[in-house]
Amino acid sequence: MNILGIETSCDETAASVVADGRRVRSNVVASQIALHRAHGGVVPELAARGHVTAIIPVVEAALGEAGIERAGVDVVAVTEGPGLAGALLVGVNVAKALAYSLGRPLVAINHLEAHVYANWLMLPVDGTSPVAEPPPAFPLVCLLVSGGHTELILMTDHGHYRHLGRTLDDAAGEAFDKGARLLGLGYPGGPVIQRVAEAGDPTRFDLPRAWLGESYDFSFSGLKTALLRLAEPYRLPPSLEPAPTVGPFPEHQAAAFAPDAPLADLAASYQAAVVEVLAVKTARAALEFGAKTVLLAGGVAANAALRTCLADEVARRCEPELGPVPVRYPPPALCTDNAAMVAGAAFYALRRGAQAGWETDIHPRLRLTGT
Amino acid sequence: MSTSEQPREDRSWLLAIDSSTEQAGIALTDGLRCAEQTWDAGRAQTTALLAEVDHLLGLVGIDLSEVRGIAVATGPGTFNGLRVGVSVAKGLVLGLGVPLLGVPTLDAAALPFVTMGQPVVAVVSAGRGRLVWAPYGVQSGGWRQTAPPRNGLVTELAADLVGRTTRSIVTGELNPGQEDVLGAIPGVSLPARILRLRRPAAVAELAWARFRSGDADDPVVLEPTYLHGVRISQPSGLGGDV
Ligand SMILES: [Zn+2]
């Protein structure tokens, strides 16, 4: 069964064809990062406008790369939320009209669920058939971390979710964006902090960890205040600073630092503080609920420090009681927003009878709950 | 509706969509016959539009495969309203492989009055009490927009109308307060509200000649007319406000 997935919830226009929920036949993503970089963040109206002109070429490229005609699409799947309203509108209405005109079922997918299902996908290796990996075993704990989300999810079967925790303020990816902005490193923050941190000492600076007691919730807002305080002594005096970059966001001004400023150590210490709380809470949840698999999902799942730290914590905390618990994460191209994950999730949703009608709406504030 | 002289397999229909404002509409025409529907969709264009297209096709008794072209109102209007119509139109064009034709919303608003022998000022609501308007008149044998669209409050439209030397018909969606302001201007005639309602059949009518001549817009680049730029007010992370 070929499912065409469409994803426009934020700043990526994406379309993909996935066979039987797992085999990625094409995965096309048109990124607007360059457009939003000038503003230091995603501008919702610009994102929506971008989707309108990107959507047809992206869908056609996804069909072309998969080597199928329109008639070869068996199901159309689309992200219904959460996301930016103006952006979601484009994908949902295009997908509905496409499914309607092809006479095919439509499936509306929760973007958070789609991120989790990226872990079921198999990418072709060198154009040949993909390495067949067994699907993740239930029950599983999934840490979904990106610029928009930080969610800890318990999944006991397909479509059965329990929300264990979420961020109370900034998402993990947002924390990286803000940290990178404070250090004058650029946007998006996650990849640039990881790169700069490679040469740094993560133990040099002591940054706070918000444990919030036994809760599985997260908080990162105090961290950036602490980083600002630590970085302050190394900032150049205002008179020597170059004119700030013109940008609409108040924080979007390149910080100027003395040449001997320990930016790598600051970045490494900051990254370690974000990653440690994520990894420890995920491992704790895996132990409490007897997880057979631990999954990472979302753009921040591409962070190498998070992967290492999570693997260490899961081995240390879970293995003595549960035996080895595999920690899995999607390939980088499937961590960030894409439509393959939407098409993949739709396969399992359709098996549960989750077909959408022509009156399907967008759900900008959708959460992942229930069965 | 009379039965067609044409053999059934030759029937070729154009579907027109107008979701420029909260007053949404769809129409079907084969160049002679026309079916249309217009309703106050509020902000619910996404839930209503495709379901109503399906309903109208059923009402007229035609199959989707007989729809050989899609016309869509391109604005001005509200940004999200326009995006719904343009997105539905693009999805249909992708699925059916038929041509797409964009029609300026102000042209469609003006159409019913352009042959009345008086200049017309067509008005479209752009949301939050703002209006977009443009004058239409007969020039070198045909009717056309005689000045670029302007965008402002009803008081600015009133000032614009007071400055005109000729009598004008003002048409388009107005709220009662706006009607009071404009109706009081000497030389302005304001037709009955139901006659000023923008009609999707006008979108179909304006697209039909181009459609028959084989003309079409590039469906990739077709996008709503944005009469004002992007207001950048709040920062958000990579994931937006989700
Ligand atoms: Zn995402």
XYZ file of C-alpha atoms and ligand atoms in Angstrom:
614
model
C 0.000 0.000 0.000
C 1.485 3.320 -1.128
C 0.671 6.190 1.215
C 1.417 9.746 0.090
C 2.212 11.847 3.148
C 2.034 15.646 3.249
C 3.488 17.765 6.049
C 3.271 21.573 6.371
C 2.924 22.168 10.111
C 5.864 24.535 10.463
C 8.573 25.688 8.098
C 9.201 22.582 5.979
C 7.045 21.736 2.978
C 7.319 17.973 2.700
C 5.830 15.070 0.767
C 6.741 11.403 0.743
C 5.609 8.029 -0.463
C 5.919 5.190 2.050
C 4.980 1.591 1.312
C 3.236 -0.426 4.035
C 4.129 1.900 6.876
C 7.865 1.254 6.757
C 9.554 1.383 3.369
C 10.390 4.957 2.342
C 10.064 5.216 -1.442
C 10.629 8.973 -1.553
C 11.184 11.708 0.994
C 11.128 15.283 -0.324
C 11.596 18.238 2.009
C 11.716 21.876 0.882
C 13.196 23.763 3.791
C 12.515 27.414 4.483
C 15.414 27.707 6.934
C 17.204 30.273 4.767
C 14.038 32.385 4.661
C 13.607 32.405 8.443
C 17.284 32.626 9.356
C 17.228 36.355 8.591
C 14.623 36.737 11.348
C 16.230 34.413 13.908
C 13.073 32.302 14.106
C 10.067 31.063 12.192
C 7.722 33.815 11.009
C 4.282 32.133 10.754
C 2.903 34.233 7.867
C 6.085 33.763 5.820
C 5.957 30.016 6.462
C 2.344 29.805 5.253
C 3.143 31.784 2.103
C 6.095 29.539 1.378
C 3.988 26.379 1.557
C 1.521 27.713 -1.039
C 4.150 27.931 -3.774
C 6.242 24.922 -2.687
C 3.485 22.351 -2.348
C 2.914 21.300 -5.972
C 6.582 20.806 -6.902
C 7.203 18.952 -3.631
C 4.280 16.549 -4.135
C 5.244 15.976 -7.769
C 8.858 15.311 -6.799
C 7.735 12.804 -4.158
C 5.652 10.912 -6.721
C 8.442 11.126 -9.281
C 11.153 9.830 -6.943
C 8.900 6.993 -5.849
C 8.327 6.180 -9.511
C 4.548 6.202 -9.278
C 1.785 8.073 -11.065
C -1.080 9.827 -9.292
C -3.179 6.719 -9.716
C -0.561 4.718 -7.816
C -1.374 6.596 -4.597
C -3.574 4.380 -2.415
C -4.037 6.734 0.538
C -3.321 10.422 1.207
C -2.118 11.318 4.716
C -1.586 14.777 6.157
C -0.529 16.463 9.380
C -3.611 18.040 11.021
C -1.704 19.530 13.995
C -0.144 20.689 16.180
C 1.502 23.496 14.264
C 1.077 26.971 12.829
C -2.519 27.524 11.712
C -1.749 29.269 8.404
C 0.842 26.617 7.559
C -1.357 23.631 8.478
C -4.180 25.060 6.337
C -2.158 24.608 3.179
C -1.287 20.955 3.688
C -4.688 19.910 5.002
C -6.619 21.558 2.176
C -4.283 20.346 -0.564
C -4.351 16.808 0.861
C -8.127 16.768 1.191
C -8.678 17.997 -2.353
C -6.066 15.591 -3.694
C -7.585 12.578 -1.904
C -11.049 13.651 -3.017
C -10.077 14.056 -6.642
C -8.187 10.744 -6.689
C -11.068 8.941 -4.961
C -8.746 7.753 -2.197
C -9.048 7.679 1.601
C -7.671 10.582 3.624
C -5.948 10.095 6.965
C -5.281 13.027 9.322
C -2.225 12.541 11.507
C -1.004 14.091 14.744
C 2.456 15.541 14.077
C 3.741 14.240 17.432
C 2.574 10.714 16.607
C 4.263 11.028 13.223
C 7.596 11.864 14.883
C 7.338 8.699 17.010
C 6.595 6.603 13.901
C 9.747 7.857 12.187
C 11.321 5.030 14.200
C 9.429 2.440 12.142
C 10.730 3.748 8.821
C 13.445 2.153 6.730
C 15.371 4.226 4.222
C 16.720 2.620 1.065
C 20.467 2.046 1.340
C 22.378 2.995 -1.815
C 19.216 2.787 -3.847
C 18.827 -0.890 -3.022
C 16.411 -2.503 -0.635
C 16.614 -1.236 2.931
C 18.155 -3.079 5.821
C 15.249 -4.926 7.391
C 15.106 -4.050 11.055
C 12.438 -5.443 13.364
C 9.873 -2.846 14.409
C 10.287 -1.302 17.889
C 8.896 -3.529 20.652
C 6.151 -2.386 23.060
C 5.877 -1.067 25.668
C 8.214 1.736 24.736
C 9.162 5.135 26.024
C 9.751 7.853 23.440
C 11.467 11.171 24.039
C 10.277 13.590 21.375
C 12.523 16.645 21.250
C 12.549 19.405 18.659
C 12.281 23.162 18.321
C 8.565 22.954 19.017
C 8.190 19.953 21.288
C 9.667 18.276 24.325
C 7.409 15.357 25.203
C 7.942 12.116 27.071
C 5.506 9.483 25.809
C 4.683 5.939 26.918
C 3.354 3.791 24.105
C 1.880 0.391 25.001
C 0.700 -0.548 21.502
C -0.009 1.093 18.127
C -2.160 4.153 18.804
C -2.036 3.746 22.603
C -0.268 6.728 24.122
C 0.212 8.017 27.602
C 1.723 11.433 27.992
C 4.243 11.236 30.818
C 5.640 14.744 30.673
C 6.284 17.833 28.609
C 8.178 21.064 28.821
C 6.654 23.724 31.033
C 8.317 26.531 29.084
C 10.863 26.317 26.239
C 11.177 23.245 24.031
C 14.627 21.632 24.017
C 15.341 22.837 20.481
C 14.186 26.304 21.445
C 16.614 26.214 24.393
C 19.402 25.455 21.915
C 18.224 28.286 19.630
C 18.199 30.773 22.491
C 21.556 29.584 23.831
C 23.112 29.894 20.384
C 21.677 33.382 20.024
C 23.126 34.428 23.406
C 26.547 33.163 22.343
C 26.247 34.818 18.927
C 26.536 31.472 17.137
C 23.640 31.717 14.669
C 20.483 29.810 13.787
C 19.274 27.075 13.992
C 20.877 26.607 17.383
C 20.988 22.817 17.878
C 23.460 21.917 15.131
C 25.678 24.952 15.725
C 25.898 24.393 19.499
C 26.748 20.741 18.919
C 29.512 21.697 16.466
C 31.064 24.376 18.685
C 30.714 22.170 21.790
C 32.833 19.426 20.221
C 35.990 21.364 21.095
C 34.725 22.322 24.541
C 34.803 21.014 28.104
C 31.238 20.259 29.277
C 32.301 20.269 32.953
C 33.969 23.684 32.971
C 30.852 25.717 33.772
C 28.202 24.713 36.273
C 24.742 25.269 34.840
C 21.497 24.449 36.697
C 19.399 21.320 36.018
C 15.666 21.683 36.625
C 14.751 18.260 38.024
C 11.233 19.274 39.166
C 11.178 16.458 41.762
C 9.769 13.131 40.575
C 7.873 14.746 37.690
C 8.549 13.841 34.066
C 8.056 17.454 33.026
C 10.916 19.640 31.839
C 11.916 23.285 32.203
C 14.674 25.072 30.336
C 13.909 28.748 30.855
C 16.202 29.133 33.898
C 19.087 27.689 31.930
C 19.388 30.506 29.433
C 19.381 33.117 32.223
C 22.260 31.252 33.846
C 24.109 31.080 30.526
C 23.646 34.805 30.017
C 25.213 35.453 33.442
C 28.181 33.149 32.729
C 28.817 34.669 29.279
C 28.506 38.278 30.430
C 32.161 38.805 31.519
C 33.386 37.798 28.060
C 31.173 40.142 26.077
C 32.914 43.067 24.435
C 32.006 46.461 25.868
C 29.092 48.022 23.946
C 31.259 50.706 22.283
C 33.334 48.046 20.536
C 30.373 46.011 19.374
C 29.603 46.178 15.679
C 26.201 47.580 14.768
C 23.587 44.979 15.657
C 22.092 43.003 12.812
C 18.756 44.399 11.775
C 16.209 41.851 12.854
C 12.664 42.022 14.113
C 13.163 39.833 17.155
C 14.540 41.610 20.227
C 17.110 38.926 21.016
C 18.252 38.641 17.435
C 21.467 40.581 17.685
C 24.800 38.996 17.161
C 26.647 39.065 20.470
C 30.262 40.132 20.190
C 32.742 38.297 22.378
C 36.405 38.786 23.189
C 38.649 36.582 21.019
C 39.687 34.535 24.085
C 36.086 33.952 25.229
C 35.574 30.244 26.095
C 32.675 29.846 23.695
C 33.339 26.133 23.143
C 33.298 25.433 26.896
C 30.177 27.531 27.360
C 28.419 25.727 24.496
C 29.523 22.301 25.768
C 28.422 23.030 29.339
C 25.084 24.377 28.151
C 24.487 21.382 25.892
C 25.379 18.985 28.721
C 22.846 20.644 31.020
C 20.022 20.317 28.462
C 20.930 16.759 27.509
C 21.422 15.371 31.018
C 17.913 16.202 32.237
C 16.375 14.768 29.051
C 18.369 11.543 29.266
C 17.927 10.929 33.002
C 14.158 11.447 32.971
C 13.723 9.240 29.908
C 15.769 6.438 31.452
C 13.848 6.777 34.719
C 10.551 6.439 32.845
C 11.851 3.435 30.914
C 12.667 1.718 34.204
C 9.355 2.609 35.884
C 7.241 1.320 32.986
C 9.388 -1.667 32.064
C 10.105 -0.420 28.553
C 11.298 -2.932 25.953
C 12.538 -0.086 23.711
C 13.547 3.533 24.191
C 12.994 5.826 21.220
C 14.293 9.260 20.359
C 12.377 11.408 17.890
C 12.324 14.985 16.613
C 15.032 17.285 15.326
C 17.059 17.247 18.560
C 17.281 13.428 18.310
C 20.069 14.117 15.818
C 22.181 15.527 18.670
C 25.107 13.167 19.272
C 25.592 14.189 22.908
C 21.939 13.354 23.640
C 22.242 9.957 21.973
C 25.377 9.062 23.947
C 24.043 10.326 27.247
C 20.688 8.568 26.804
C 22.353 5.257 25.910
C 24.568 5.551 29.037
C 21.667 6.400 31.355
C 19.440 3.624 30.000
C 22.250 1.071 30.331
C 23.076 2.223 33.870
C 19.523 2.517 35.239
C 17.507 -0.068 33.297
C 19.824 -2.932 32.460
C 20.246 -4.291 36.031
C 16.460 -4.796 36.283
C 15.187 -5.084 32.708
C 18.163 -6.503 30.859
C 19.442 -4.689 27.744
C 16.968 -2.092 26.454
C 17.755 -0.896 22.921
C 17.825 2.862 22.369
C 16.726 3.655 18.820
C 16.526 6.821 16.790
C 15.666 7.568 13.174
C 18.308 8.512 10.597
C 18.962 12.293 10.619
C 16.770 12.964 7.562
C 13.789 11.481 9.396
C 14.413 13.256 12.733
C 13.584 16.725 11.490
C 10.126 17.448 10.078
C 9.342 15.273 7.064
C 6.347 13.631 5.442
C 7.603 10.042 5.480
C 6.815 9.891 9.182
C 3.283 11.115 8.423
C 2.762 8.453 5.768
C 4.251 5.820 8.073
C 1.994 6.715 10.998
C -1.013 6.776 8.662
C -0.538 3.119 7.761
C -1.039 2.077 11.384
C -3.781 4.672 11.952
C -5.692 3.365 8.953
C -5.499 -0.178 10.349
C -7.346 1.211 13.386
C -9.967 2.701 11.044
C -8.849 6.307 11.443
C -10.135 7.611 8.120
C -10.849 11.350 7.912
C -13.819 13.037 6.238
C -13.918 16.004 3.884
C -14.866 18.246 6.828
C -11.507 17.546 8.509
C -10.107 20.653 10.160
C -6.683 21.807 11.301
C -5.807 21.468 15.009
C -3.007 23.916 15.838
C -2.927 22.975 19.545
C -3.452 19.224 19.199
C -1.960 17.019 21.905
C -1.108 13.346 21.950
C -3.383 11.549 24.349
C -5.488 8.476 24.923
C -5.744 5.342 22.907
C -31.997 23.713 -16.419
C -32.597 22.300 -19.890
C -31.054 19.078 -21.079
C -27.879 19.536 -23.010
C -27.689 19.208 -26.773
C -24.137 18.002 -26.381
C -23.440 14.317 -25.996
C -22.836 13.631 -22.349
C -19.192 12.633 -22.729
C -18.366 16.048 -24.196
C -19.541 17.960 -21.194
C -16.842 20.154 -19.808
C -17.389 22.009 -16.557
C -15.407 24.660 -14.744
C -15.441 24.707 -10.939
C -14.929 28.121 -9.332
C -13.918 28.646 -5.704
C -13.979 31.901 -3.766
C -12.953 31.861 -0.107
C -11.431 35.348 -0.102
C -13.524 36.420 2.873
C -15.842 34.896 5.445
C -18.502 34.913 2.694
C -17.400 31.802 0.809
C -18.738 30.515 -2.471
C -18.449 27.876 -5.166
C -19.898 27.687 -8.658
C -20.048 25.279 -11.572
C -20.507 26.388 -15.155
C -20.323 24.806 -18.582
C -20.405 28.206 -20.248
C -24.169 28.257 -20.486
C -25.593 26.721 -17.380
C -24.497 27.667 -13.898
C -24.986 26.403 -10.371
C -23.652 28.338 -7.444
C -23.669 28.378 -3.708
C -22.578 31.109 -1.347
C -22.640 31.040 2.436
C -21.233 32.707 5.509
C -18.399 30.346 6.327
C -16.962 32.475 9.118
C -13.477 31.164 9.636
C -14.570 27.601 8.891
C -13.693 27.530 5.204
C -11.446 24.502 5.748
C -14.257 22.342 7.117
C -16.915 23.508 4.657
C -15.355 24.060 1.269
C -14.626 20.589 -0.072
C -17.761 19.083 1.482
C -19.812 21.777 -0.294
C -18.027 21.128 -3.604
C -19.009 17.482 -3.263
C -22.573 18.511 -2.452
C -22.876 20.910 -5.406
C -21.547 18.318 -7.849
C -24.193 15.919 -6.593
C -26.888 18.566 -6.852
C -26.049 19.303 -10.476
C -25.564 15.620 -11.165
C -22.123 15.749 -12.664
C -19.134 13.561 -12.045
C -15.849 15.012 -10.866
C -14.254 13.689 -14.058
C -16.412 16.168 -16.006
C -14.708 19.072 -14.221
C -12.035 20.098 -16.718
C -10.812 23.302 -15.105
C -10.544 24.993 -11.706
C -10.920 28.744 -11.161
C -10.031 30.370 -7.867
C -10.389 33.879 -6.494
C -6.875 35.097 -5.696
C -7.715 38.048 -3.472
C -7.385 40.484 -1.958
C -9.132 39.178 1.134
C -8.151 37.547 4.380
C -4.832 35.674 4.213
C -6.055 32.422 5.718
C -9.325 32.475 3.767
C -7.450 32.907 0.487
C -5.017 30.159 1.424
C -7.862 27.681 1.909
C -9.312 28.338 -1.551
C -5.964 28.354 -3.328
C -4.900 25.162 -1.511
C -8.113 23.305 -2.342
C -7.746 24.470 -5.948
C -4.138 23.265 -6.100
C -5.072 19.891 -4.597
C -7.818 19.416 -7.199
C -5.487 20.443 -10.007
C -2.866 17.969 -8.757
C -5.402 15.152 -8.579
C -7.364 15.850 -11.751
C -4.546 17.116 -13.956
C -6.676 20.032 -15.197
C -5.767 23.719 -15.716
C -5.952 26.334 -12.953
C -7.143 29.902 -13.507
C -6.791 32.691 -10.948
C -9.363 35.493 -10.869
C -8.847 38.744 -8.899
C -11.512 38.938 -6.192
C -12.206 42.641 -6.840
C -12.930 41.905 -10.522
C -15.493 39.321 -9.464
C -17.048 41.771 -7.003
C -17.309 44.484 -9.683
C -18.639 42.290 -12.511
C -22.409 42.464 -11.839
C -22.386 46.301 -12.068
C -19.777 47.136 -14.710
C -22.334 47.440 -17.521
C -24.682 49.776 -15.659
C -23.250 52.911 -17.272
C -21.624 54.229 -14.126
C -18.172 53.790 -12.619
C -18.041 51.051 -9.988
C -15.992 50.900 -6.816
C -15.620 47.280 -5.733
C -14.899 46.590 -2.059
C -13.634 43.448 -0.348
C -13.258 42.975 3.399
C -9.693 42.200 4.436
C -10.582 41.347 8.042
C -10.275 43.329 11.279
C -12.479 46.114 9.858
C -10.093 46.847 7.010
C -11.301 47.145 3.420
C -9.639 46.852 0.049
C -11.195 48.691 -2.874
C -10.565 49.601 -6.498
C -12.464 51.638 -9.115
C -13.718 50.100 -12.355
C -14.881 51.847 -15.518
C -15.215 51.515 -19.266
C -12.028 52.374 -21.091
C -11.185 51.798 -24.766
C -14.161 49.597 -25.374
C -13.976 47.323 -22.342
C -14.413 47.546 -18.616
C -11.346 47.430 -16.435
C -9.832 48.432 -13.140
C -8.960 52.112 -13.536
C -6.645 52.519 -10.534
C -4.675 50.123 -8.343
C -6.408 48.677 -5.246
C -6.139 50.606 -1.995
C -6.322 49.234 1.490
C -7.621 51.056 4.573
C -10.470 51.818 6.953
C -13.947 52.824 5.779
C -13.109 56.470 6.539
C -10.278 56.305 4.009
C -12.600 54.743 1.421
C -15.109 57.529 2.155
C -12.443 60.187 1.606
C -11.541 58.505 -1.664
C -15.202 58.519 -2.806
C -15.777 62.156 -1.782
C -12.871 63.083 -4.036
C -14.429 61.466 -7.095
C -16.103 63.742 -9.618
C -18.499 61.150 -11.054
C -21.355 59.241 -9.473
C -20.257 55.756 -8.468
C -21.861 52.448 -7.632
C -20.202 50.970 -4.541
C -20.472 47.199 -4.285
C -19.122 44.520 -1.999
C -19.448 43.261 1.548
C -19.942 46.029 4.074
C -21.109 45.934 7.679
C -24.025 48.194 8.715
C -21.696 50.862 10.128
C -19.717 50.978 6.897
C -22.973 51.154 4.893
C -24.053 54.195 6.936
C -20.787 56.008 6.287
C -20.699 55.301 2.548
C -24.450 55.694 1.924
C -24.315 59.256 3.231
C -21.816 60.369 0.587
C -23.434 62.392 -2.252
C -23.058 60.710 -5.610
C -22.600 57.234 -4.136
C -25.241 54.638 -4.858
C -25.250 51.585 -2.706
C -27.295 48.710 -4.192
C -29.259 46.439 -1.870
C -27.068 44.275 0.322
C -28.035 41.002 -1.388
C -27.048 42.463 -4.762
C -23.681 43.512 -3.358
C -22.917 39.993 -2.168
C -19.885 38.704 -4.062
C -20.941 35.849 -6.323
C -18.826 32.795 -7.106
C -20.579 32.651 -10.489
C -18.730 35.870 -11.334
C -15.412 34.092 -10.681
C -16.548 31.289 -12.992
C -17.753 33.764 -15.646
C -14.465 35.697 -15.611
C -12.399 32.523 -15.922
C -14.557 30.881 -18.588
C -13.323 32.759 -21.663
C -9.695 32.123 -20.742
C -10.489 28.495 -20.003
C -12.164 27.983 -23.385
C -9.263 29.562 -25.213
C -6.873 27.127 -23.551
C -5.250 29.768 -21.378
C -4.287 28.952 -17.786
C -2.069 30.085 -14.928
C 0.969 28.216 -13.681
C -0.458 26.247 -10.746
C 2.946 26.112 -9.038
C 3.450 29.848 -8.646
C -0.182 30.937 -8.367
C -0.632 32.444 -4.919
C -2.963 34.840 -3.140
C -2.575 38.573 -3.710
C -1.059 39.919 -0.498
C -1.803 43.627 -0.323
C 0.254 44.179 2.760
C 3.489 42.689 3.936
C 4.210 40.375 6.813
C 3.955 41.902 10.275
C 6.679 40.309 12.294
C 5.624 40.556 15.886
C 6.745 37.647 17.970
C 9.732 35.398 17.949
C 9.232 31.699 17.945
C 11.499 28.720 18.028
C 12.245 26.395 15.162
C 9.038 24.536 15.894
C 6.872 27.626 15.794
C 4.179 28.124 18.409
C 3.404 24.469 18.882
Zn 8.143 18.410 14.378
